PDB file of C-alpha atoms and ligand atoms in Angstrom:
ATOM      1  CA  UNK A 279     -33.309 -30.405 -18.543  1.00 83.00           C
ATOM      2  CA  UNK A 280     -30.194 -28.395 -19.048  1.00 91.00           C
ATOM      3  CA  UNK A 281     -28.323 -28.956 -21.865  1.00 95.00           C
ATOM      4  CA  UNK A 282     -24.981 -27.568 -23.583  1.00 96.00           C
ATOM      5  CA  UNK A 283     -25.877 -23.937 -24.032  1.00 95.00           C
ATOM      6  CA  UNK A 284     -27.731 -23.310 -19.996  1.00 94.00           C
ATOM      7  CA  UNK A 285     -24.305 -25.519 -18.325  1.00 96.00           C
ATOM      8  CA  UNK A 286     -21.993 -23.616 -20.039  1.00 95.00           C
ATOM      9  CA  UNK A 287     -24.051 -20.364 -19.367  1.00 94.00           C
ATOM     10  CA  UNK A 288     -23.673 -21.383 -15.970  1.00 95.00           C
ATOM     11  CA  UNK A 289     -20.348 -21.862 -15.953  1.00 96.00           C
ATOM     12  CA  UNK A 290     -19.624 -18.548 -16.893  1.00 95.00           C
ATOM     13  CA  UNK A 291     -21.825 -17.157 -14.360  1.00 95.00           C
ATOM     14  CA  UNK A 292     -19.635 -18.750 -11.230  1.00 97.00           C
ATOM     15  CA  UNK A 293     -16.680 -17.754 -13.168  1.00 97.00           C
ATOM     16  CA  UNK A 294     -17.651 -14.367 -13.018  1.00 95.00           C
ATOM     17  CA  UNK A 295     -19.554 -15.050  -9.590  1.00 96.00           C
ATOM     18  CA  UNK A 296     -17.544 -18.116  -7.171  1.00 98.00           C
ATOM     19  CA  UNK A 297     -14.056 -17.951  -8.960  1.00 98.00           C
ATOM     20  CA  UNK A 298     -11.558 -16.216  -6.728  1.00 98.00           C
ATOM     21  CA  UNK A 299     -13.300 -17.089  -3.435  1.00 98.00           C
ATOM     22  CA  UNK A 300     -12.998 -19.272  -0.863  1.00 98.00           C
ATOM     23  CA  UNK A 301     -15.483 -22.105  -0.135  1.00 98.00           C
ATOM     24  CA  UNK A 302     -16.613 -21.587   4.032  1.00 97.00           C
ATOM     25  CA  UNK A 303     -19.219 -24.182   4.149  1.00 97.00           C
ATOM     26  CA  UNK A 304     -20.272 -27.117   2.263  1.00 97.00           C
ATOM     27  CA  UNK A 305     -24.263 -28.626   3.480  1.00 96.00           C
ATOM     28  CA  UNK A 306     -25.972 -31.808   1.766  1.00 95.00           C
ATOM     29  CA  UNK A 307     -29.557 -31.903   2.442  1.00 93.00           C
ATOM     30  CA  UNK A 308     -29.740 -34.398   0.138  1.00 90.00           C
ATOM     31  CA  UNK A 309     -28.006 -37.423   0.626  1.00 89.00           C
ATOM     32  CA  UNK A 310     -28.532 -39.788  -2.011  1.00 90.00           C
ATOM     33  CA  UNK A 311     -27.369 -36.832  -4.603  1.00 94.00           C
ATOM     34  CA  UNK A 312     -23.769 -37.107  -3.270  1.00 95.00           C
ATOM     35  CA  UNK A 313     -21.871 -40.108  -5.250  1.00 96.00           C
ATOM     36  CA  UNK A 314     -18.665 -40.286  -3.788  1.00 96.00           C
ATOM     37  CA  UNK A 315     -17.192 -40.497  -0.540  1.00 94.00           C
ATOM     38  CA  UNK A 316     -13.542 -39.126  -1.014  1.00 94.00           C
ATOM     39  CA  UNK A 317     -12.798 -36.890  -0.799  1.00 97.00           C
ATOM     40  CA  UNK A 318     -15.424 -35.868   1.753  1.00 96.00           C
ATOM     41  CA  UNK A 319     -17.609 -32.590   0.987  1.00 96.00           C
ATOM     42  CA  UNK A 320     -16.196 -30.659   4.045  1.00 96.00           C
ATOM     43  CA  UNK A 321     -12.538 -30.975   2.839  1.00 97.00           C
ATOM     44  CA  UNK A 322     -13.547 -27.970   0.393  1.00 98.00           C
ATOM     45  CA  UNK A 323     -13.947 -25.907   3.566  1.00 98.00           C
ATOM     46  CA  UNK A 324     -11.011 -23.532   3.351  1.00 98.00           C
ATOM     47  CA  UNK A 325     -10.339 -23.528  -0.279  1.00 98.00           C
ATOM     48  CA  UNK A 326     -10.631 -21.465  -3.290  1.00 98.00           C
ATOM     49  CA  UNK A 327     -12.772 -21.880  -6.434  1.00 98.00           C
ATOM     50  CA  UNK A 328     -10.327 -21.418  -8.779  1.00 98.00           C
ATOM     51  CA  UNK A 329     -12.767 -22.560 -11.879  1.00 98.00           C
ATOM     52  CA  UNK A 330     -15.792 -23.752 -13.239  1.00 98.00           C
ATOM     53  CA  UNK A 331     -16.069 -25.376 -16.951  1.00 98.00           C
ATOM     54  CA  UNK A 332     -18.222 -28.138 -18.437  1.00 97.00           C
ATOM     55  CA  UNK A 333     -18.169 -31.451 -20.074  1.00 97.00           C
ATOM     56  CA  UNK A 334     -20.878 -32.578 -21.875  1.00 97.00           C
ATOM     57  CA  UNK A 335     -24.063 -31.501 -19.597  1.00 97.00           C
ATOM     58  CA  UNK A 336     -21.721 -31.909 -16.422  1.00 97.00           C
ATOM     59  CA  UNK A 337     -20.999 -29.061 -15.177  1.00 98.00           C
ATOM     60  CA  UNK A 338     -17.036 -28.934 -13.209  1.00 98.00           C
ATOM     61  CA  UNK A 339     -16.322 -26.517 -10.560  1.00 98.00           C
ATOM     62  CA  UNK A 340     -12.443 -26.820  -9.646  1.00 98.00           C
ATOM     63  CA  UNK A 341     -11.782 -25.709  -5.800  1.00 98.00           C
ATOM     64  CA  UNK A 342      -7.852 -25.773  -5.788  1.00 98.00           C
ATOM     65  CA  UNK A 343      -8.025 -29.255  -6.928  1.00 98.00           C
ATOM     66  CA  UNK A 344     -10.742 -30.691  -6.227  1.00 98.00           C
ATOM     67  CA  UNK A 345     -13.851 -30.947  -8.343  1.00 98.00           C
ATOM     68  CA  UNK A 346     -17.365 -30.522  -7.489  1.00 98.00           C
ATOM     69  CA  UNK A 347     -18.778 -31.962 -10.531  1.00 98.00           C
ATOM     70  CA  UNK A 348     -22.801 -31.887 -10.994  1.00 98.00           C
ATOM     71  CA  UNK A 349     -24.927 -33.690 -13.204  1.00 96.00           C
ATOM     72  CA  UNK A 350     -28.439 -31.477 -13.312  1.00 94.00           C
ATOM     73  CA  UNK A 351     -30.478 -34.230 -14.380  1.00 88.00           C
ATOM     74  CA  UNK A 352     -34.269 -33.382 -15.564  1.00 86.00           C
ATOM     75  CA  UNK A 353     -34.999 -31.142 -12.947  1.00 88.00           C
ATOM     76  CA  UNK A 354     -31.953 -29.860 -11.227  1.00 92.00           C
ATOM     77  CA  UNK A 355     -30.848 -26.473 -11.085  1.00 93.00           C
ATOM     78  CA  UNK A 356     -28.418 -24.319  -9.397  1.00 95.00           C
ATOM     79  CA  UNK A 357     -29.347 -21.103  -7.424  1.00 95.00           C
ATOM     80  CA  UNK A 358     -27.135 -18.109  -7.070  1.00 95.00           C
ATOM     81  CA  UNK A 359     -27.981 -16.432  -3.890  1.00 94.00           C
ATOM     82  CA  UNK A 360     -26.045 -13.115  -3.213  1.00 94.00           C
ATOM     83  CA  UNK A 361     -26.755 -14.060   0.795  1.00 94.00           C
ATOM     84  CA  UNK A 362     -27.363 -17.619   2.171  1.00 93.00           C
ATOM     85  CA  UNK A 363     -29.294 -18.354   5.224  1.00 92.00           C
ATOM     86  CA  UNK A 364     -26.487 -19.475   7.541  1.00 89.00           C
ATOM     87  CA  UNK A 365     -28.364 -22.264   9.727  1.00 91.00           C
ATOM     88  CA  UNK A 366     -27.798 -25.420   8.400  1.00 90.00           C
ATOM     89  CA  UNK A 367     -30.764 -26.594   6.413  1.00 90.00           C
ATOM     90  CA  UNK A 368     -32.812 -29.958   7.294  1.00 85.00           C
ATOM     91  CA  UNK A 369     -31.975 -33.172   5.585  1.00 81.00           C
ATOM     92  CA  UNK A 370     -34.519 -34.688   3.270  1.00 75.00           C
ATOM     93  CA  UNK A 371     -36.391 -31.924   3.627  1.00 76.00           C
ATOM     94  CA  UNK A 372     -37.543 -30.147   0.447  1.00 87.00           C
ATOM     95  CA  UNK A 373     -36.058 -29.608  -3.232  1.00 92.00           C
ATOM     96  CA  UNK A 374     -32.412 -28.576  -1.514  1.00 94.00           C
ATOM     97  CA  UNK A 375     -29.660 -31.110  -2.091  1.00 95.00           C
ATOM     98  CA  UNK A 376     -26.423 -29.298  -1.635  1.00 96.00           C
ATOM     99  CA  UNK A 377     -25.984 -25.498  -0.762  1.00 97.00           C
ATOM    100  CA  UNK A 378     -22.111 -24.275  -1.190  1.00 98.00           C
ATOM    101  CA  UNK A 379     -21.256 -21.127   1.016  1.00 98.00           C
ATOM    102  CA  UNK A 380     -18.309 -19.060   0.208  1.00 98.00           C
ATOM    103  CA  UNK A 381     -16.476 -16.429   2.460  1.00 96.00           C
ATOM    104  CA  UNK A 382     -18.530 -13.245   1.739  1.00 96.00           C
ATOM    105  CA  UNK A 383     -21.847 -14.477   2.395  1.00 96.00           C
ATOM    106  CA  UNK A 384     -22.827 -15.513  -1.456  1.00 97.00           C
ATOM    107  CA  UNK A 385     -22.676 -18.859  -2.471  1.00 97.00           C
ATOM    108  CA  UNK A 386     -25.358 -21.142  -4.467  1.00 97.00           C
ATOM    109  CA  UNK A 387     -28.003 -23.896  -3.860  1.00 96.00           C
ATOM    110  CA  UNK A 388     -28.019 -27.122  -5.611  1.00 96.00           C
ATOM    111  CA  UNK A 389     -31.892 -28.202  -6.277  1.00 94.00           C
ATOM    112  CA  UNK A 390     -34.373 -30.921  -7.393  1.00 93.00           C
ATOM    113  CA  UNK A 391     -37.856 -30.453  -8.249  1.00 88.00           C
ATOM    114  CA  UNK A 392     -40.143 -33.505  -8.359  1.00 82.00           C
ATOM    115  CA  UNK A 393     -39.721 -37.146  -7.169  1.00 77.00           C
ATOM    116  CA  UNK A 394     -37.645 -38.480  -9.935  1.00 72.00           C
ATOM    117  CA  UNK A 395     -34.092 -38.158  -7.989  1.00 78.00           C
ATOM    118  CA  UNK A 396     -31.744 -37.688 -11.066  1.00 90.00           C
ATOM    119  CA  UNK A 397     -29.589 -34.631  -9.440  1.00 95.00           C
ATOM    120  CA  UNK A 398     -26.049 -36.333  -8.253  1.00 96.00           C
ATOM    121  CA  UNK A 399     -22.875 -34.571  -7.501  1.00 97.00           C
ATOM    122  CA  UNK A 400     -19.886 -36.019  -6.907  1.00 98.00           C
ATOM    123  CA  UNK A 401     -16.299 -34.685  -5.750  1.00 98.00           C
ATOM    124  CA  UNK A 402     -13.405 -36.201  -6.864  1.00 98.00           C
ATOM    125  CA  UNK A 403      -9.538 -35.156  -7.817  1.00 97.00           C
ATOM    126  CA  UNK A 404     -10.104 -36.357 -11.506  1.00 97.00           C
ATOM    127  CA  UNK A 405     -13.363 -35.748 -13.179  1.00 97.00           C
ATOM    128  CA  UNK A 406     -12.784 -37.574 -16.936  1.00 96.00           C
ATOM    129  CA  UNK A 407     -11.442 -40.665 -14.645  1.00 95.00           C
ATOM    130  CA  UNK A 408     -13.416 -40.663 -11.555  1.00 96.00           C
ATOM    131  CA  UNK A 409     -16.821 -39.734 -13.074  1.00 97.00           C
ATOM    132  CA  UNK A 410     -18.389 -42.630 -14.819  1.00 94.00           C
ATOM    133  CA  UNK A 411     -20.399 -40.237 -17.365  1.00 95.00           C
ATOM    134  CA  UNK A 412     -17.298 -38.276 -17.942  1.00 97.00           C
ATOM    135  CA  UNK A 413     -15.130 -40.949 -18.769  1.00 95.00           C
ATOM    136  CA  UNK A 414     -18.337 -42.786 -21.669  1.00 96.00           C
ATOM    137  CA  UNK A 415     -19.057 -39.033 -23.324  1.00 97.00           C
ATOM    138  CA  UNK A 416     -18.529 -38.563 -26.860  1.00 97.00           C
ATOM    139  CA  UNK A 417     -16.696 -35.719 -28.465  1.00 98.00           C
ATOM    140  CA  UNK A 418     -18.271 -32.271 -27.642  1.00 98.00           C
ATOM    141  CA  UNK A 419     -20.957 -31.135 -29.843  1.00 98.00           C
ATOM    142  CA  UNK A 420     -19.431 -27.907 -30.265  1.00 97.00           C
ATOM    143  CA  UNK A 421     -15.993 -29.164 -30.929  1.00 97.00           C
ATOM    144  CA  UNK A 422     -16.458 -31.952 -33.174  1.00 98.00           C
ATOM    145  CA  UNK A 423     -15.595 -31.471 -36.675  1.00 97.00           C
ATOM    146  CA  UNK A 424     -17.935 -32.302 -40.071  1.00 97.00           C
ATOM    147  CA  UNK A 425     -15.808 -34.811 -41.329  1.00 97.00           C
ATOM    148  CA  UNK A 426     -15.723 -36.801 -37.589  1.00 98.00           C
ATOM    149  CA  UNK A 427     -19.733 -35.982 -37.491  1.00 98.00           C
ATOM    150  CA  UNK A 428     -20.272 -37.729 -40.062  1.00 98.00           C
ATOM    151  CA  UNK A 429     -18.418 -40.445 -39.680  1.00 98.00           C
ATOM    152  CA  UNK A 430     -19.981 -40.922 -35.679  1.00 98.00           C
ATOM    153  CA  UNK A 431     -23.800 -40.791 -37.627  1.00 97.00           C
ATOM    154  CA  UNK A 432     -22.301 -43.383 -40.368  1.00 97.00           C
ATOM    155  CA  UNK A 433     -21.606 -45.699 -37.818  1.00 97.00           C
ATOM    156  CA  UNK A 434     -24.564 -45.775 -35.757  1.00 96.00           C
ATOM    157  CA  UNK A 435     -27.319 -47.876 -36.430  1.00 93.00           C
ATOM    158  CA  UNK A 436     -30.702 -46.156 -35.665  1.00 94.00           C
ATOM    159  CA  UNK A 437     -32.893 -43.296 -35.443  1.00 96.00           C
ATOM    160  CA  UNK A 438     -31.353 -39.213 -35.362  1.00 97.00           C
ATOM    161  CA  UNK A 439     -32.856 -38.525 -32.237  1.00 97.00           C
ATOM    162  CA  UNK A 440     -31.662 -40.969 -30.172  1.00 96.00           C
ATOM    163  CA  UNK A 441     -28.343 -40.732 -32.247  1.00 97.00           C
ATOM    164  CA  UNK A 442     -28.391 -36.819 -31.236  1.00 98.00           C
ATOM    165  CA  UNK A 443     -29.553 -37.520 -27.407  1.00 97.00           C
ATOM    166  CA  UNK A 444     -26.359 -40.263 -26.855  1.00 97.00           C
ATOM    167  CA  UNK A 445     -24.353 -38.945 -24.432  1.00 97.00           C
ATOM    168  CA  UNK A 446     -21.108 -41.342 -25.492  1.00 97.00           C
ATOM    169  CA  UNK A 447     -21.935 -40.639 -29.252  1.00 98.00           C
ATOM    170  CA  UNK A 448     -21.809 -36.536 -29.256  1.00 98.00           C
ATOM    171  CA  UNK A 449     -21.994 -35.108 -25.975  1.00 98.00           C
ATOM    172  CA  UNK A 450     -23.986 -32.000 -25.203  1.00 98.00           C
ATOM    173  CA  UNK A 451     -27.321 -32.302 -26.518  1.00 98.00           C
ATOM    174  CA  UNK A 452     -30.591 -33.352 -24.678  1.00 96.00           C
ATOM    175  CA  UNK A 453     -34.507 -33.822 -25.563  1.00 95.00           C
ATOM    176  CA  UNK A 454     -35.232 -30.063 -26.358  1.00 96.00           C
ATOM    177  CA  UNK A 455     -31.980 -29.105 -28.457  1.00 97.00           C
ATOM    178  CA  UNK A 456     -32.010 -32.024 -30.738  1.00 98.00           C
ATOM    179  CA  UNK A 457     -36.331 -31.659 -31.650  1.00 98.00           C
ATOM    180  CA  UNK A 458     -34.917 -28.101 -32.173  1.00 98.00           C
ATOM    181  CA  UNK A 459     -31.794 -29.218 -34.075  1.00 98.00           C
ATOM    182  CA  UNK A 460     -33.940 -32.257 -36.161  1.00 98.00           C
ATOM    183  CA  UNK A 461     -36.131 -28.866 -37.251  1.00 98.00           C
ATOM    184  CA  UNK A 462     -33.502 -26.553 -38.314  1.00 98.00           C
ATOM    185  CA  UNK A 463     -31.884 -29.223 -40.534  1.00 98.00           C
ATOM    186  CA  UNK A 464     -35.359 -30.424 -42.311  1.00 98.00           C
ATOM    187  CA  UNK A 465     -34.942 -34.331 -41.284  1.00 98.00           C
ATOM    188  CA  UNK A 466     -37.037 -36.560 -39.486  1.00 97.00           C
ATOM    189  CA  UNK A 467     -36.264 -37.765 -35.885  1.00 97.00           C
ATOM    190  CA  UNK A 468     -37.091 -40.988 -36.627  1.00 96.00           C
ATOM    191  CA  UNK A 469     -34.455 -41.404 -39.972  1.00 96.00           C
ATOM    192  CA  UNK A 470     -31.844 -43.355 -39.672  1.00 97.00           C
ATOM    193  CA  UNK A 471     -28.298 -42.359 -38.771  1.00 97.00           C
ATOM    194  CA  UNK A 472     -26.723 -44.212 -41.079  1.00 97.00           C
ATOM    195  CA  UNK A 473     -28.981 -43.816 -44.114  1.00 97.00           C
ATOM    196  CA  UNK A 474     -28.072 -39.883 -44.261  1.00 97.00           C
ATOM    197  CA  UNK A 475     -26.762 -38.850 -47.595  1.00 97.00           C
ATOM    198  CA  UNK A 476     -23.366 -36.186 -47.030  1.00 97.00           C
ATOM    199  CA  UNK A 477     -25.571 -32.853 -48.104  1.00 97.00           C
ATOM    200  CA  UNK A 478     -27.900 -34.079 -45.355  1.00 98.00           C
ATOM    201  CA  UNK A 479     -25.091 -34.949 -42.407  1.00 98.00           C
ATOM    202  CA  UNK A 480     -23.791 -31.445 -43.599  1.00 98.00           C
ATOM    203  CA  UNK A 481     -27.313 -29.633 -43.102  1.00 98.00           C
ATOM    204  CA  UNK A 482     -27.448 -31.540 -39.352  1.00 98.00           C
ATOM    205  CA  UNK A 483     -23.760 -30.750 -38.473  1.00 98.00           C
ATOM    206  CA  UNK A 484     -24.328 -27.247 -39.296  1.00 98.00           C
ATOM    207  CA  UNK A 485     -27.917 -27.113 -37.587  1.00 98.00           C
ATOM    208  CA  UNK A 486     -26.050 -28.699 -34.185  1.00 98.00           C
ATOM    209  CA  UNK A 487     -23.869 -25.499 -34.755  1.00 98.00           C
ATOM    210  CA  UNK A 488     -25.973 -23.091 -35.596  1.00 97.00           C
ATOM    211  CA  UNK A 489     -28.699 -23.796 -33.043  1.00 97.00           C
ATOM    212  CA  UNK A 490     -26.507 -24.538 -30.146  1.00 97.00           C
ATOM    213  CA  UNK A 491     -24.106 -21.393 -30.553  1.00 96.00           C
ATOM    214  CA  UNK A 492     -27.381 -19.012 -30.786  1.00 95.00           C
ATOM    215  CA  UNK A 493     -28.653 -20.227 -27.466  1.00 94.00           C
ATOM    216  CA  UNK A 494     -25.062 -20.075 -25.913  1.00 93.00           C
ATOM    217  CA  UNK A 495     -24.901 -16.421 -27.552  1.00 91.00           C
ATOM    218  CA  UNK A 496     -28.807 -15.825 -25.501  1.00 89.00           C
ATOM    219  CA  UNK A 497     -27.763 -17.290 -22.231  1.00 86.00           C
ATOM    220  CA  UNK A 498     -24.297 -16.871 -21.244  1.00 84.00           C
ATOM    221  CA  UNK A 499     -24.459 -13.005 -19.532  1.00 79.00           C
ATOM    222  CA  UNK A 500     -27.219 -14.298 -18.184  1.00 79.00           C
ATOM    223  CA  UNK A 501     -28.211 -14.738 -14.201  1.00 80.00           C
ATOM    224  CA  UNK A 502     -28.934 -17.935 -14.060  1.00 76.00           C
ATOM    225  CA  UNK A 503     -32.137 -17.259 -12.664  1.00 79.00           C
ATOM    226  CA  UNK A 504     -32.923 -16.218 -16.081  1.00 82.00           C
ATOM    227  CA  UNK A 505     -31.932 -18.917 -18.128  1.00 81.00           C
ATOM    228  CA  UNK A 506     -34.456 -21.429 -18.292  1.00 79.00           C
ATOM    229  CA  UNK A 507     -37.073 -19.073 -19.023  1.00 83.00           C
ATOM    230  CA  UNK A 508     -34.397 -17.522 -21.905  1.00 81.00           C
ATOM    231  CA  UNK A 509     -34.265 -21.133 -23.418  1.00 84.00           C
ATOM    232  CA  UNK A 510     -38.180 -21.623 -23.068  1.00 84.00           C
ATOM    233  CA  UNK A 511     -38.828 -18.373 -25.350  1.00 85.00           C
ATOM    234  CA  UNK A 512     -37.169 -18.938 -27.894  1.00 88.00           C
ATOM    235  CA  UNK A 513     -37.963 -23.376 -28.682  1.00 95.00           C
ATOM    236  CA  UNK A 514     -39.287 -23.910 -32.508  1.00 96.00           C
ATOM    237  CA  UNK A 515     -41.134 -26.889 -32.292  1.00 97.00           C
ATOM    238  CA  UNK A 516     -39.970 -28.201 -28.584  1.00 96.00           C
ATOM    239  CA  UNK A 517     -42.584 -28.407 -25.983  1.00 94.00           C
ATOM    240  CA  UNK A 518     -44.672 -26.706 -28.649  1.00 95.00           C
ATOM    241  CA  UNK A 519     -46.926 -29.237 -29.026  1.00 95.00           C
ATOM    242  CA  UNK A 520     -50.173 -27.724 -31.139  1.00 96.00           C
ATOM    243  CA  UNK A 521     -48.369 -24.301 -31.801  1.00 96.00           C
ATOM    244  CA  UNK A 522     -47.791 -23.013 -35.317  1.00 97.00           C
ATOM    245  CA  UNK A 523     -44.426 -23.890 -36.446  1.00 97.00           C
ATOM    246  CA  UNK A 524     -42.763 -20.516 -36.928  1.00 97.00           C
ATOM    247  CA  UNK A 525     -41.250 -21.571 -40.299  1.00 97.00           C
ATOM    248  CA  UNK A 526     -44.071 -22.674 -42.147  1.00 97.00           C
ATOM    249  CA  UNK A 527     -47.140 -22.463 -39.744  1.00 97.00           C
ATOM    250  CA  UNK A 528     -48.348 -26.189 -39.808  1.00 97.00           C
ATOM    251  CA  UNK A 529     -49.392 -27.538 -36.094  1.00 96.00           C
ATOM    252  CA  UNK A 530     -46.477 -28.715 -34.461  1.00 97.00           C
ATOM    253  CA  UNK A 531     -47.124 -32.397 -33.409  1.00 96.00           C
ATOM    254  CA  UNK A 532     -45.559 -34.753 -30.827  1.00 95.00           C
ATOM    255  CA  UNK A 533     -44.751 -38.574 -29.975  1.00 94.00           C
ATOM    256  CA  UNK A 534     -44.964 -39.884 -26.996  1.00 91.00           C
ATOM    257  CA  UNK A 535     -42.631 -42.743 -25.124  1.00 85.00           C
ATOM    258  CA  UNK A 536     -43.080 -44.021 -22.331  1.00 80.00           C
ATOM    259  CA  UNK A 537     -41.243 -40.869 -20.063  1.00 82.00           C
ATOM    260  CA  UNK A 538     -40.771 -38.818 -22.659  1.00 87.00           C
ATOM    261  CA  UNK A 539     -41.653 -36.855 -25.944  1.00 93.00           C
ATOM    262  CA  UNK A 540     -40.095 -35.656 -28.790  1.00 96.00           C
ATOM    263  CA  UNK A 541     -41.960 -32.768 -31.124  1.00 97.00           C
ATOM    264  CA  UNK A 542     -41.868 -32.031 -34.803  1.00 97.00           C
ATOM    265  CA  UNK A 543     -42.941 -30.110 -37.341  1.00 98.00           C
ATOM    266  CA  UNK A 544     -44.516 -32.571 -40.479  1.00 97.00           C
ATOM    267  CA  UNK A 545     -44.057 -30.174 -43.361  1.00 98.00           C
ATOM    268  CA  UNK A 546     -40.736 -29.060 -42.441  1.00 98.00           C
ATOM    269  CA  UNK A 547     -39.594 -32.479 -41.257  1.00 98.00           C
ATOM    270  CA  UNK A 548     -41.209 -35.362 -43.138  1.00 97.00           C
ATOM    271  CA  UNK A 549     -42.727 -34.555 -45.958  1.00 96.00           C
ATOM    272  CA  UNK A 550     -46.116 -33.416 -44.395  1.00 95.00           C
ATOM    273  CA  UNK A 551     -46.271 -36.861 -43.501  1.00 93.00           C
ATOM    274  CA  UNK A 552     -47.283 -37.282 -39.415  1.00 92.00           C
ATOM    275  CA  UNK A 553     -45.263 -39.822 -37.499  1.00 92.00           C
ATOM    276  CA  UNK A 554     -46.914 -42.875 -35.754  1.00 85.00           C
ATOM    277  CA  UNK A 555     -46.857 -42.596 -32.709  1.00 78.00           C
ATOM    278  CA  UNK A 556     -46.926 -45.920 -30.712  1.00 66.00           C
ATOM    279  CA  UNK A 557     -48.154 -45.122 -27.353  1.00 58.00           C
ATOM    280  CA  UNK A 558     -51.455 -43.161 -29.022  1.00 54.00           C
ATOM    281  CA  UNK A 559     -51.736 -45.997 -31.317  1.00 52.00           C
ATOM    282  CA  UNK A 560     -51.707 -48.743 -28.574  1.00 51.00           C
ATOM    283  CA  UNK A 561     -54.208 -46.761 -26.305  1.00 50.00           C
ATOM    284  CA  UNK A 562     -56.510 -46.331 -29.083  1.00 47.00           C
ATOM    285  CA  UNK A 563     -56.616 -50.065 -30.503  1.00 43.00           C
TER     286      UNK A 563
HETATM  287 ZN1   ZN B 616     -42.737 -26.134 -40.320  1.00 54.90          ZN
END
């Protein structure tokens, strides 16, 4: 899933790539991933992109006015293409949801992989008012200050991970960047929020920093055809399940929910000490 560092890199990438020209065609192959109705998509025929930023893991493309705003989901993505096949593609057909054709040719696919239909887009005048997840996210992780950190983790009753991972608490952060942040800072996913002394909310403010500007530092100058395989290289303990951890070499282990995972390294992270993990421990009673 794309979070913080692989938006904004992609944000960069159309401001460098779309900004400056002029929107010819819009197509949805994908109907369900559009979530508004008006303005309709074609009204962006005709205009200029004049920007492209990001809000939390939204990412906002401004054409004169109005915003294309996308939420990538789990298994969106967005493909630059220097030249787009100019027949209009088949509805419903295939991981193609919207395609966006500007006036030289260029332009950029909006795609799904997989079943789980999670990709929506939406166009609207006024993203922080018209976009339900815009309007419910928390301060940006890169933005927020220690003191106002600490004071969100205070306040919220249970474990860092989720704490990390809610959108309207800090926005920015997903399931691989907080395992990764939760292992820079030495704490356990599964401690509580609100039970974290001030030298630890310090270590995890400046591990949120730390890990999040590196990554932005990797990806943005980027092609975004290379950034998911930028962000895969260089994980700690995420989607490193079994892998030495690269700090101190114990096996990295994982727990399983229901739809997801999170991974961790036990000597680095809580006190050599694995975590139970529920769903092995109710398929093995
Ligand atoms: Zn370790």
């Amino acid at each position: 899933m794309p979070e913080l560092p692989e938006v904004e890199a992609l944000a960069a990438f159309l401001r460098e790539n779309a900004v400056g020209k002029v929107v010819a065609r819009v197509d949805l192959a994908g109907i369900q991933t559009l979530k508004t109705f008006d303005p309709p998509l074609s009204s962006l025929a005709g205009l200029e992109v004049t920007g492209a930023g990001r809000m939390g893991k939204f990412l906002d493309i401004d054409v004169s006015g109005i915003h294309l705003v996308v939420h990538l989901a789990r298994a969106g993505w967005l493909h630059w293409r220097a030249e787009l096949p100019t027949a209009p593609p088949k509805p419903g057909k295939g991981p193609l949801a919207v395609r966006v054709h500007l006036d030289d040719g260029a332009g950029f696919d909006l795609t799904e992989q997989g079943t789980r239909k999670g990709l929506a887009v939406y166009a609207v005048r006024s993203p922080s008012s018209e976009v339900p997840g815009i309007a419910r996210l928390g301060p940006d992780a890169l933005e927020v200050d220690a003191e106002s950190f600490a004071a969100l983790m205070r306040g919220r009753k249970g474990q860092l991970k989720g704490a990390l991972t809610d959108q309207t608490l800090v926005s920015g952060i997903g399931n691989a960047y907080s395992d990764e942040i939760l292992h820079v800072a030495k704490l356990s996913p599964f401690k509580g929020a609100d039970k974290l002394t001030d030298g630890e909310s310090l270590r995890l403010f400046d591990a949120v920093r730390t890990t999040l500007t590196d990554a932005l530092e990797r990806q943005v100058g980027q092609q975004a055809a290379k950034l998911k395989g930028e962000k895969r290289a260089n994980l700690r303990v995420h989607a490193r399940t079994g892998l030495p951890c690269p700090v101190c070499g114990d096996t990295v282990r994982e727990v399983s929910f229901a739809d997801t995972s999170l991974q961790y390294c036990p000597t680095c992270q809580t006190g050599g000490k694995p975590l139970a993990d529920r769903r092995m421990s109710k398929l093995l009673r």
